[in-house]
Coordinates of C-alpha atoms in Angstrom, one line a residue:
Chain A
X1 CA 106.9 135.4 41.3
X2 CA 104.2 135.9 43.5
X3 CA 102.0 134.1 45.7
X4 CA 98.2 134.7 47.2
X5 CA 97.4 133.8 50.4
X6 CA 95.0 135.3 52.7
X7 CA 95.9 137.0 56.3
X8 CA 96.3 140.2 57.8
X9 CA 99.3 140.0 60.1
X10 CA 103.0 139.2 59.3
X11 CA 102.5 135.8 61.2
X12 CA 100.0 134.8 58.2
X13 CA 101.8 136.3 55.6
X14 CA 105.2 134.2 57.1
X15 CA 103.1 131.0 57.4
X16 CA 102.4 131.5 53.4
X17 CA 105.7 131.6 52.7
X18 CA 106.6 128.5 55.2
X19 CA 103.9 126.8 52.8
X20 CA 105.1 127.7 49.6
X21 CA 109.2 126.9 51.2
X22 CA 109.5 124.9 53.6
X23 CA 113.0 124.9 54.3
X24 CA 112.6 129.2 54.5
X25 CA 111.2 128.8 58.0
X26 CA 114.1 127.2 59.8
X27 CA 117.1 130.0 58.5
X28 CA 114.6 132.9 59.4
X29 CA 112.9 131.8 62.8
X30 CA 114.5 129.8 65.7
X31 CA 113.4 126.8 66.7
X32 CA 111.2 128.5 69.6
X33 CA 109.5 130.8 66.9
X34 CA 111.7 133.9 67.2
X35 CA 113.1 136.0 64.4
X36 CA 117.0 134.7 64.3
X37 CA 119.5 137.0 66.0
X38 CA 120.6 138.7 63.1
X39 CA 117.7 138.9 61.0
X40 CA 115.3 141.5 60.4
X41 CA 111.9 141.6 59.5
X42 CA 110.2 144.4 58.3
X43 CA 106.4 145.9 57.6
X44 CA 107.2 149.1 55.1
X45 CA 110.1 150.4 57.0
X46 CA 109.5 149.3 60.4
X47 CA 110.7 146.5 62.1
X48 CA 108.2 144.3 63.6
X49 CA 110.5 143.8 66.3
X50 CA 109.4 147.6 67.7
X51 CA 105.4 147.1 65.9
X52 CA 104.1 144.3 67.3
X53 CA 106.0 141.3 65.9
X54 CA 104.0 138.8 64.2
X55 CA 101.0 140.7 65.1
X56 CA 101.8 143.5 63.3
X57 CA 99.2 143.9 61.1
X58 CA 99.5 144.1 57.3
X59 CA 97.3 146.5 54.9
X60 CA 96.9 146.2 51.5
X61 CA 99.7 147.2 49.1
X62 CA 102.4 147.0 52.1
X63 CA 106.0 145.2 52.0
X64 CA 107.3 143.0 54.2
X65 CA 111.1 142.8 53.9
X66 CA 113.4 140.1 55.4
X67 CA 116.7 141.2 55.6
X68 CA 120.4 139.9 57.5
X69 CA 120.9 142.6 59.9
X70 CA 123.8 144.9 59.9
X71 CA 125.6 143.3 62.6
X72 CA 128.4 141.5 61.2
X73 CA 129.6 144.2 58.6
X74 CA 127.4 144.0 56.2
X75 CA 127.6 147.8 54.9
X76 CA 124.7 149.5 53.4
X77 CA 125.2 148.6 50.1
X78 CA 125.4 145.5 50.0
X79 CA 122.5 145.6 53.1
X80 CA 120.1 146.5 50.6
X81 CA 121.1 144.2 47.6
X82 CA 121.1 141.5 50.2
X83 CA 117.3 141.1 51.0
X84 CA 116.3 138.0 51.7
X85 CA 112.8 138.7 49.8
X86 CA 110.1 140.9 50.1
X87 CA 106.4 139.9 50.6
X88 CA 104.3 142.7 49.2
X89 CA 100.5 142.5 50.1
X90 CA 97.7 142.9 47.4
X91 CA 94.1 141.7 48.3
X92 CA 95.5 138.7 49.8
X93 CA 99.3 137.8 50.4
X94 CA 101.8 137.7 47.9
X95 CA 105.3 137.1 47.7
X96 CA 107.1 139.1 45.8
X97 CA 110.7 138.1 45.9
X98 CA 113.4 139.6 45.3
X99 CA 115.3 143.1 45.8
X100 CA 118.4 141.3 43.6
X101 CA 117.1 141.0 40.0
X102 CA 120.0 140.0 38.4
X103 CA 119.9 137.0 40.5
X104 CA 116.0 136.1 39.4
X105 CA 117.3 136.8 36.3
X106 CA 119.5 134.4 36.4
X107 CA 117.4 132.0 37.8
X108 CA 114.9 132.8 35.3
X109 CA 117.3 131.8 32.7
X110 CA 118.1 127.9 34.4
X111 CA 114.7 127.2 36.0
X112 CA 111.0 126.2 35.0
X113 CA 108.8 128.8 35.2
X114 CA 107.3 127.1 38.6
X115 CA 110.5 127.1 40.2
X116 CA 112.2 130.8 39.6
X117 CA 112.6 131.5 43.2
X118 CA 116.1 130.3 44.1
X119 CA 117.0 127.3 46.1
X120 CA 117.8 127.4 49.9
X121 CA 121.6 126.9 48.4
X122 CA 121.1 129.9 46.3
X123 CA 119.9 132.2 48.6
X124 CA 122.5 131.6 51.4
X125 CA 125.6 131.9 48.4
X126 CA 123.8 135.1 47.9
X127 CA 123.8 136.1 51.6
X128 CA 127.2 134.8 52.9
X129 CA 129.2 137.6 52.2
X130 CA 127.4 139.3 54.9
X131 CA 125.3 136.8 56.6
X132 CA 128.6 135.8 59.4
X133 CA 128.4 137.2 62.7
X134 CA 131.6 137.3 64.2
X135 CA 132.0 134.8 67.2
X136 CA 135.1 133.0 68.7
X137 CA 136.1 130.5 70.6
X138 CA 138.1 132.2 73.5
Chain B
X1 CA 150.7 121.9 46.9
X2 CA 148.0 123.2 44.7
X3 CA 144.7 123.9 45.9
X4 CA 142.6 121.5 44.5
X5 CA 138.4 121.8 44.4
X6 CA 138.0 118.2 45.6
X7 CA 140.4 115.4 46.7
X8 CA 139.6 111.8 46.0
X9 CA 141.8 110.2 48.6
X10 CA 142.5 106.7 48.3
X11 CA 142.2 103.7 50.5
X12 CA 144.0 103.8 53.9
X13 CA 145.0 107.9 52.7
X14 CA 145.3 110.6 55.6
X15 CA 142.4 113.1 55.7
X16 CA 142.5 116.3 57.8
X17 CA 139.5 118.4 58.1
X18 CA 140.1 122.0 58.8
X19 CA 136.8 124.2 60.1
X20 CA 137.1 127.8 60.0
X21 CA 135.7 131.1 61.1
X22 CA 134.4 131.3 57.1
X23 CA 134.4 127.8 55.6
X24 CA 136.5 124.1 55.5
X25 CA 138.7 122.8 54.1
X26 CA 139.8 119.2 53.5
X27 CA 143.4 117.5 53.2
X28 CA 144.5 114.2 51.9
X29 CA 147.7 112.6 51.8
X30 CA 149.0 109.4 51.6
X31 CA 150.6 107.6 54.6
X32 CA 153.6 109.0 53.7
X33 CA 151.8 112.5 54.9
X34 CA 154.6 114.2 52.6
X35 CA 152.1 115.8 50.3
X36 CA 148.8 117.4 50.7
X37 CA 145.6 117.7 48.2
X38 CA 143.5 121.0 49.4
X39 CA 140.2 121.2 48.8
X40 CA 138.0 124.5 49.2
X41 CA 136.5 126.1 51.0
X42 CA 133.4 124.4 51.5
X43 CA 130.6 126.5 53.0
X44 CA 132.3 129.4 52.2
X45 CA 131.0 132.5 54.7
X46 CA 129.5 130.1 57.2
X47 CA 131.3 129.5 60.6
X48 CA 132.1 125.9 61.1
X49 CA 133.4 124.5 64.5
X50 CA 132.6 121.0 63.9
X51 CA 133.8 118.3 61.6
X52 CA 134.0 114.2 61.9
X53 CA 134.7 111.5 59.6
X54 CA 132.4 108.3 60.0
X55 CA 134.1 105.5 58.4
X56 CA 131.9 102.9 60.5
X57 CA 129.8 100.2 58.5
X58 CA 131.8 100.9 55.0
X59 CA 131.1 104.4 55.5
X60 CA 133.2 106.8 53.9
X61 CA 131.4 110.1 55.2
X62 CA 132.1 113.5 56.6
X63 CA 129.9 115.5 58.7
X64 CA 129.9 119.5 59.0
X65 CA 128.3 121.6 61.9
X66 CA 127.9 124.9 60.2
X67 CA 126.1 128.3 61.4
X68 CA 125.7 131.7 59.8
X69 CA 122.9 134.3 60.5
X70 CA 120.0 132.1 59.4
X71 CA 121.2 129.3 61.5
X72 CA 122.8 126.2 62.2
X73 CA 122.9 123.1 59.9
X74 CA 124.4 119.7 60.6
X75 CA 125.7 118.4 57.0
X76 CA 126.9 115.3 55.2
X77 CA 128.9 114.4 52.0
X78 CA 129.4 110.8 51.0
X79 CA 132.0 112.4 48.1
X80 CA 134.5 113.9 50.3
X81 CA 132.7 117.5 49.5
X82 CA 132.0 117.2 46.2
X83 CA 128.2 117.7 47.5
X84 CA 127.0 118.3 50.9
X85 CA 123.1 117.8 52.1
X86 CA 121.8 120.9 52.8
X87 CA 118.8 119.8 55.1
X88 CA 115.2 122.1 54.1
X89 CA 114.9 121.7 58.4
X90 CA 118.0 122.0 60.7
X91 CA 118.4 119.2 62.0
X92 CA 119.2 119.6 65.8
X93 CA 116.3 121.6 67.8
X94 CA 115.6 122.0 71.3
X95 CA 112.5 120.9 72.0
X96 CA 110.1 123.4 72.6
X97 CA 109.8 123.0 76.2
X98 CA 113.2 123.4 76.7
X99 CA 112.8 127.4 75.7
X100 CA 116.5 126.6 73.9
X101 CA 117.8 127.3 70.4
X102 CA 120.8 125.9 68.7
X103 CA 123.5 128.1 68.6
X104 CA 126.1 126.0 67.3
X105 CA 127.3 122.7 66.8
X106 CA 130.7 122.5 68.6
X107 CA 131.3 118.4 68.5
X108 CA 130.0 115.4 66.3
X109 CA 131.1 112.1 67.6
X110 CA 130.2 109.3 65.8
X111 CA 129.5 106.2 67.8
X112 CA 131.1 103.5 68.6
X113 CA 132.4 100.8 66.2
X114 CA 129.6 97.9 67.2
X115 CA 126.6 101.0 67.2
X116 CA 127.4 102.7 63.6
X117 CA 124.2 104.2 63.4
X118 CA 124.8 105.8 66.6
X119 CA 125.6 109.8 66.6
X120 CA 126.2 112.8 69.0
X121 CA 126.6 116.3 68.9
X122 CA 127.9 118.4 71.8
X123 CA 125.9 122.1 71.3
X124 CA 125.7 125.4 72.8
X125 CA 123.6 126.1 74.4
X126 CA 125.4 123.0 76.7
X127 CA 123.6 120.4 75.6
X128 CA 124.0 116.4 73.9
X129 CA 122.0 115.1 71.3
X130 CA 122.0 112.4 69.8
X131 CA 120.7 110.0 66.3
X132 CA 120.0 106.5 66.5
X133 CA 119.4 106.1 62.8
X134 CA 123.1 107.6 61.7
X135 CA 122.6 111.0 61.6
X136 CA 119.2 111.6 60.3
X137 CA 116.9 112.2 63.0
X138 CA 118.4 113.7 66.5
X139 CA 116.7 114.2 69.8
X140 CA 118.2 115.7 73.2
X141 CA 119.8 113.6 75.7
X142 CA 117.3 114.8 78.8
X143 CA 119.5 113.2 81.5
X144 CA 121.9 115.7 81.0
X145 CA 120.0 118.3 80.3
X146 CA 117.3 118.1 83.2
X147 CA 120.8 117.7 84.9
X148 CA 120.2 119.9 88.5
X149 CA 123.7 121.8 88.0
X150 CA 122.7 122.9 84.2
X151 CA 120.8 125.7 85.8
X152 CA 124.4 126.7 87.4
X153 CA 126.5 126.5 84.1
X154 CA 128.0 129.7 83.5
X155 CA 128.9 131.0 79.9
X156 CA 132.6 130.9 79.2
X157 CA 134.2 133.6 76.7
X158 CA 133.5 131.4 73.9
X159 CA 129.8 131.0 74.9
X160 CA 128.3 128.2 76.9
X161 CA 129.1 124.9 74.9
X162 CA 129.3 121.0 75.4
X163 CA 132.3 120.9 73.6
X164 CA 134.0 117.9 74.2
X165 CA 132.7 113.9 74.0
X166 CA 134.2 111.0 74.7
X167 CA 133.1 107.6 74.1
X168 CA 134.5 105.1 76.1
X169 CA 135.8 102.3 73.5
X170 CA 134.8 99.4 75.6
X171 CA 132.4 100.0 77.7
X172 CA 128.9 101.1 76.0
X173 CA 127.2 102.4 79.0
X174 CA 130.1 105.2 79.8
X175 CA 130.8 108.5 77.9
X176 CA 131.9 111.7 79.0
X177 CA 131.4 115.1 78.2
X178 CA 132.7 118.6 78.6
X179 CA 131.2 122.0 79.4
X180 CA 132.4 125.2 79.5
X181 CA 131.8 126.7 82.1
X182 CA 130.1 123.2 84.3
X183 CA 132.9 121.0 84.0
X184 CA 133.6 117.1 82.8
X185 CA 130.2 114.9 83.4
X186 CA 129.9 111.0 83.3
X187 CA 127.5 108.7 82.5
X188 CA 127.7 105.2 83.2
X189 CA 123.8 103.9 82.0
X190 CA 124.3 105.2 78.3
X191 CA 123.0 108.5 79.1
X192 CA 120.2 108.4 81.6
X193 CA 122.3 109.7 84.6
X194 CA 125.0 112.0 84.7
X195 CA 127.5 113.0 87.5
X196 CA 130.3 115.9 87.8
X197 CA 133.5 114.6 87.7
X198 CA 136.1 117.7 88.9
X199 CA 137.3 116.4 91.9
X200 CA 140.6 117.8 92.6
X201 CA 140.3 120.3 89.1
X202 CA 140.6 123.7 90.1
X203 CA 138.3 126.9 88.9
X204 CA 140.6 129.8 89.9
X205 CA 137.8 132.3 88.9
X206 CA 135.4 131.2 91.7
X207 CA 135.6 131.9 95.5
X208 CA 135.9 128.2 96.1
X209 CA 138.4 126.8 94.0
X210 CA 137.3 123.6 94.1
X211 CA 133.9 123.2 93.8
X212 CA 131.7 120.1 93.1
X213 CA 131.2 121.8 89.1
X214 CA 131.8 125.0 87.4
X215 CA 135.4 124.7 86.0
X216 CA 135.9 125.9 82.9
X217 CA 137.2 122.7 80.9
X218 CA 138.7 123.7 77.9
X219 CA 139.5 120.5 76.0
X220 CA 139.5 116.6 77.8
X221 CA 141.1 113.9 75.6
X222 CA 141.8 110.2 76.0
X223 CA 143.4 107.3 75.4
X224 CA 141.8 105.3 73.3
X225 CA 143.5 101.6 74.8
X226 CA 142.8 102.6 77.5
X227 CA 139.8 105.4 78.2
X228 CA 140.4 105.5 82.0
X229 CA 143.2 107.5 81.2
X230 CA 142.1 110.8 80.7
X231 CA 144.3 114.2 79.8
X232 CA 142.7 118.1 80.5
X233 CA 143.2 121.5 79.9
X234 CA 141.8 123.4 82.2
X235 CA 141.5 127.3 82.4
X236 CA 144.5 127.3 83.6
X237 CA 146.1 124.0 84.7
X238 CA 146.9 120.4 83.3
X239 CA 145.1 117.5 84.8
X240 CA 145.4 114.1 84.6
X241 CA 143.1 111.4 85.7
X242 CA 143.6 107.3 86.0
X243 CA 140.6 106.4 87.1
X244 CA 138.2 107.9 84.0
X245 CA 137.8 111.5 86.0
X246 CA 136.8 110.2 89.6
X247 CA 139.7 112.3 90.4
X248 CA 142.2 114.7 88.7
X249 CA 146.1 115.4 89.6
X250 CA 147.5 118.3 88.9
X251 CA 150.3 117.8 85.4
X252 CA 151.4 121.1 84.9
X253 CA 154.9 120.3 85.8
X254 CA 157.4 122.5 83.5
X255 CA 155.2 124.2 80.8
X256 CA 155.6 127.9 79.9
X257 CA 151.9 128.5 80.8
X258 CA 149.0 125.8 82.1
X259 CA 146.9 128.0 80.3
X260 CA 145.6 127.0 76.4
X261 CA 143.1 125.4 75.2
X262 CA 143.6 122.1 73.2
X263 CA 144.7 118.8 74.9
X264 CA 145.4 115.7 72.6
X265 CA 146.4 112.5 73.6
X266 CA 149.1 110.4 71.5
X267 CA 146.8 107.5 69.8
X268 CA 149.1 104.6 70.7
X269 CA 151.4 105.6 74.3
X270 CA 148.7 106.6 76.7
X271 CA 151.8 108.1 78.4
X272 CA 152.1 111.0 75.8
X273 CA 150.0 113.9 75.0
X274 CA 150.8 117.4 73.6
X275 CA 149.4 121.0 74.1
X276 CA 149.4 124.2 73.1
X277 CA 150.1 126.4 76.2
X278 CA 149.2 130.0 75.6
X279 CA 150.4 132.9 78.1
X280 CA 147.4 134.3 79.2
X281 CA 147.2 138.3 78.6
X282 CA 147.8 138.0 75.0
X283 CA 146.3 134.2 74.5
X284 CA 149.4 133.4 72.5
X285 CA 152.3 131.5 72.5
X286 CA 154.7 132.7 75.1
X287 CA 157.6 134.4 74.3
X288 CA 156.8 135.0 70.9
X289 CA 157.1 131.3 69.8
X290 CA 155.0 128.2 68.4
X291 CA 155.9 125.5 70.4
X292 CA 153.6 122.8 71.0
X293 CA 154.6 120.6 73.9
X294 CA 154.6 116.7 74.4
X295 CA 154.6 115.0 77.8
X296 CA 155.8 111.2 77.3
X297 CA 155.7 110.6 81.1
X298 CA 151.8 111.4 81.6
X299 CA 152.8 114.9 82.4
X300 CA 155.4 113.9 84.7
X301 CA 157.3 116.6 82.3
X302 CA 156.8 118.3 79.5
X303 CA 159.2 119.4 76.4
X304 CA 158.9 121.9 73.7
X305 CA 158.7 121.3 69.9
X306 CA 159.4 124.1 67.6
X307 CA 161.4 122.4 65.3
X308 CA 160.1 124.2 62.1
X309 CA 158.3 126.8 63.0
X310 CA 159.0 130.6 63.4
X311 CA 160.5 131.3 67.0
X312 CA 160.4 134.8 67.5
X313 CA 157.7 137.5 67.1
X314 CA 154.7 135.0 66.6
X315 CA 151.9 135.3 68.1
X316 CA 149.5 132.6 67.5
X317 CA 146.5 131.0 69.1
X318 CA 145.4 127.1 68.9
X319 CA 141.9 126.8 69.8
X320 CA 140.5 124.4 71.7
X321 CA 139.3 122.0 68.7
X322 CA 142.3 123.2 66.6
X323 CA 144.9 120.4 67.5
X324 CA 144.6 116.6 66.4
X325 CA 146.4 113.4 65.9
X326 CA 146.1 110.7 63.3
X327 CA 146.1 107.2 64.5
X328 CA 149.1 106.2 61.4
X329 CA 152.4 105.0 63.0
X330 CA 154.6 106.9 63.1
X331 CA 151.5 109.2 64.9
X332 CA 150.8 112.4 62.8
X333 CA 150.3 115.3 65.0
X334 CA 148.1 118.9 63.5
X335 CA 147.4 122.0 64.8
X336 CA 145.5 125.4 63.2
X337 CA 146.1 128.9 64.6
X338 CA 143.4 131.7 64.4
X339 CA 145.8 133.2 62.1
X340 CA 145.0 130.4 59.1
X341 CA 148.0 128.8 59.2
X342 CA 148.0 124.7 59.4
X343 CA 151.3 122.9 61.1
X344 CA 151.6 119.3 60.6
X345 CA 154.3 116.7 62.5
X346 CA 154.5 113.4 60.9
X347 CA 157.3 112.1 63.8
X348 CA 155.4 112.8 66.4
X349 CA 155.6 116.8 67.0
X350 CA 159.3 116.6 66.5
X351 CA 159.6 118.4 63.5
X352 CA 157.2 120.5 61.8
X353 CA 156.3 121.7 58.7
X354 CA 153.4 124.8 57.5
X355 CA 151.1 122.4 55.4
X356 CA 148.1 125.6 54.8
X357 CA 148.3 129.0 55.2
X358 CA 146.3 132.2 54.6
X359 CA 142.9 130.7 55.3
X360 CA 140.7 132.3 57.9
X361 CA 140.7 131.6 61.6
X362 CA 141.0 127.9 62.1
X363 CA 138.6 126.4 64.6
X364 CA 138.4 122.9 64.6
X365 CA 141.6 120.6 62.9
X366 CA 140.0 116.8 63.1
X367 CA 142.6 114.1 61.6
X368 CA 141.7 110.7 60.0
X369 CA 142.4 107.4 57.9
X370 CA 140.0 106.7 54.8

């Protein structure tokens, strides 16, 4: 699936897929506009956190990646089934989700055509073997 | 007692709502409380330290304050978790001013019985919010938050959380809350104004041990007959207070250790409450034992209740939030260890009897009638 939008930084590239999936922007971002804790973003192979952030800018043909950090226990493996999506750039913006194909597969399979990017509910069942930072109460 | 995908308890049935470090689970018995349906886990992989049962208005609904790394979600189900809402925008922000983000849910409170579309959340960062419309829309309560001391709030080991609120039953202008590290604050206009109420409770981490606010308050419970009676644990000591927390008195008469960190109060003698002392190197139950003890002289002294559970060469951990009571006669008393393990008393705490076990660290135990 893929979708064009126009922009040059990661900040316009995010705000297409905000647009296009609302309910995206709230697990990836704070409520203050920060990346989350332990979530990555990034350009190629860099993280935006160390190029600029959401000014980093974007060139044609370039990735951007979204992935649950490390932190956690999520080995390397399963790190890099576990992206979140990718957004690769043409001429304008597209979103090219997803590094799991058997899951678009699968979704292929239940879903209109329109609608083969998996739900919020999907994408968290795929990400919740890894996606729990360890925290307690004492 | 086979795990069961859903339970469809029945009219008047005993629910228990078990959070964990990596999902829920939900119980239902009858009165009786002899056997137990288990349904999960719900949310499996996310961290949930909140649950609540709204029965208010006909409702028959339960609530789930869940976080993982993409955030953290406040959700209903109006089918005992058959399906939960899974809100596109997280419900609870900080306002942007604020420079705060949610962190976790650690409390949901529904309101009172006359305001059933009334709803709070106690959060880390320390903060209240609360819904006017039942749930759907929440905003923060500013008179606690532009509070002067909030500046002064120190993190606890758990993080810095509002853990702990308590409505009083009949008086609609008066609530309390807890923080860790800040202390027990009351309001007495519905929220507007708040003001510390720790005098005589003791913060042995602090060069003045009694200061105006910073105690670490791990759990504050009270009687619901009568909410001027209130019941603490404290990092380290047991407090009492008659007088809804414009004083405290020290109750830590003849426990193993005033350190732990639940506190519940019995639902019908506002002269008995239990806890779950823990010896403080390991954070465990001293001398290798699960013992909860009951007070039925308002901490005048306190006995242990083991019957039932192992006695040597355990060492378990109750969390703040992991200890309940039902309101059923006689009172049903829970508790969940970090271990997985679920205890239930249907006397009272007298005997006891392993109702789960083998689920992942239990947070939050919240007990209720359908």
């Amino acid at each position: 699936m893929e979708l064009d939008a126009s922009g040059s930084t990661v900040a316009e590239a995010l705000a297409a897929l905000w647009q296009a999936y609302p309910g995206l922007r709230d697990r990836i971002l704070t409520e203050q506009g920060e990346v989350r804790q332990h979530v990555n973003i990034f350009v190629g192979e860099e993280n935006i956190r160390y190029c600029g952030g959401f000014a980093a800018a974007v060139r044609n043909g370039s990735s951007i990646t979204v992935i649950p950090a490390v932190s956690g226990g999520a080995d390397e493996t399963r790190h890099s089934l576990d992206d979140l999506f990718r957004i690769h750039q043409h001429s304008g913006v597209s979103l090219k989700r997803y590094s799991v194909r058997h899951s678009v597969q699968r979704h292929k399979k239940t879903r209109p055509l329109q609608e083969n990017l998996p739900s919020i509910e999907d994408l968290e069942a795929e990400l919740s073997e890894t996606a729990n930072p360890e925290k307690h109460d004492e | 007692m086979e795990p069961k995908t859903f339970v469809n308890p029945k009219k008047s049935a005993a629910l228990l709502l078990v959070g964990t470090m990596k999902g829920a689970f939900i119980l239902s018995s009858d009165r009786d409380r002899e056997r137990w349906e288990v349904s999960g886990p719900h949310f499996p992989g996310r961290i949930v330290y909140a649950l609540a049962y709204d029965r208010r208005a006909g409702r028959q609904r339960l609530w789930a304050g869940t976080s993982n790394f993409f955030g953290t979600l406040l959700h209903s189900s109006d089918d005992f978790g058959r399906t939960w809402t899974n809100p596109d925008s997280a419900p609870i922000k900080f306002p942007e001013d604020t420079g705060q983000s949610l962190k976790q849910i650690w409390q949901i409170t529904p309101g009172r019985e006359q305001e059933p579309n009334k709803m709070y959340c106690g959060v880390e960062p320390s903060a209240l919010f609360e819904s006017n419309d039942g749930g759907q829309s929440w905003s923060l309560v500013r008179g606690l938050f532009d509070h002067p001391h909030r500046a002064k709030w120190q993190p606890g080991g758990g993080g810095m959380c509002l853990h702990t609120v308590l409505l009083d039953p009949a008086n609609a202008m008066r609530m309390h809350v807890a923080v860790s590290t800040g202390g027990v604050y009351r309001t007495d206009d519905g929220g507007q104004s708040w003001q510390s109420r720790n005098q005589g409770l003791t913060a042995e981490f602090l060069p003045d041990k009694h200061p105006e606010f910073g105690q670490c308050v791990h759990k504050v419970d009270q009687h619901p007959w009568r909410p001027e009676r209130l019941y603490l644990q404290n990092h380290g000591g047991l407090f009492r207070s008659d007088n809804a927390g414009d004083s405290w008195q020290d109750i830590g008469n003849g426990v193993p250790s005033d350190f732990g960190f639940s506190m519940v109060a019995h639902p019908h003698d506002p002269d008995t409450a239990f806890v779950f002392p823990l010896e403080r190197e390991m954070r465990v139950g001293p001398e290798g034992k699960v013992r909860v003890y009951r007070t039925k002289d308002a901490g005048g002294s306190w006995e242990p209740l083991g019957s039932g559970m192992p006695q040597q060469d355990a060492y378990e951990t109750v969390l703040r939030d992991g200890m309940a009571a039902d309101a059923l006669a006689p009172a049903g008393i829970y508790f969940g260890t970090r271990s997985g393990k679920l205890y239930a008393s249907r006397d009272e705490g007298v005997n006891w009897r392993q109702i789960l076990d083998r689920v992942p660290a239990i947070t939050c135990v919240k007990a209720a009638s359908v």
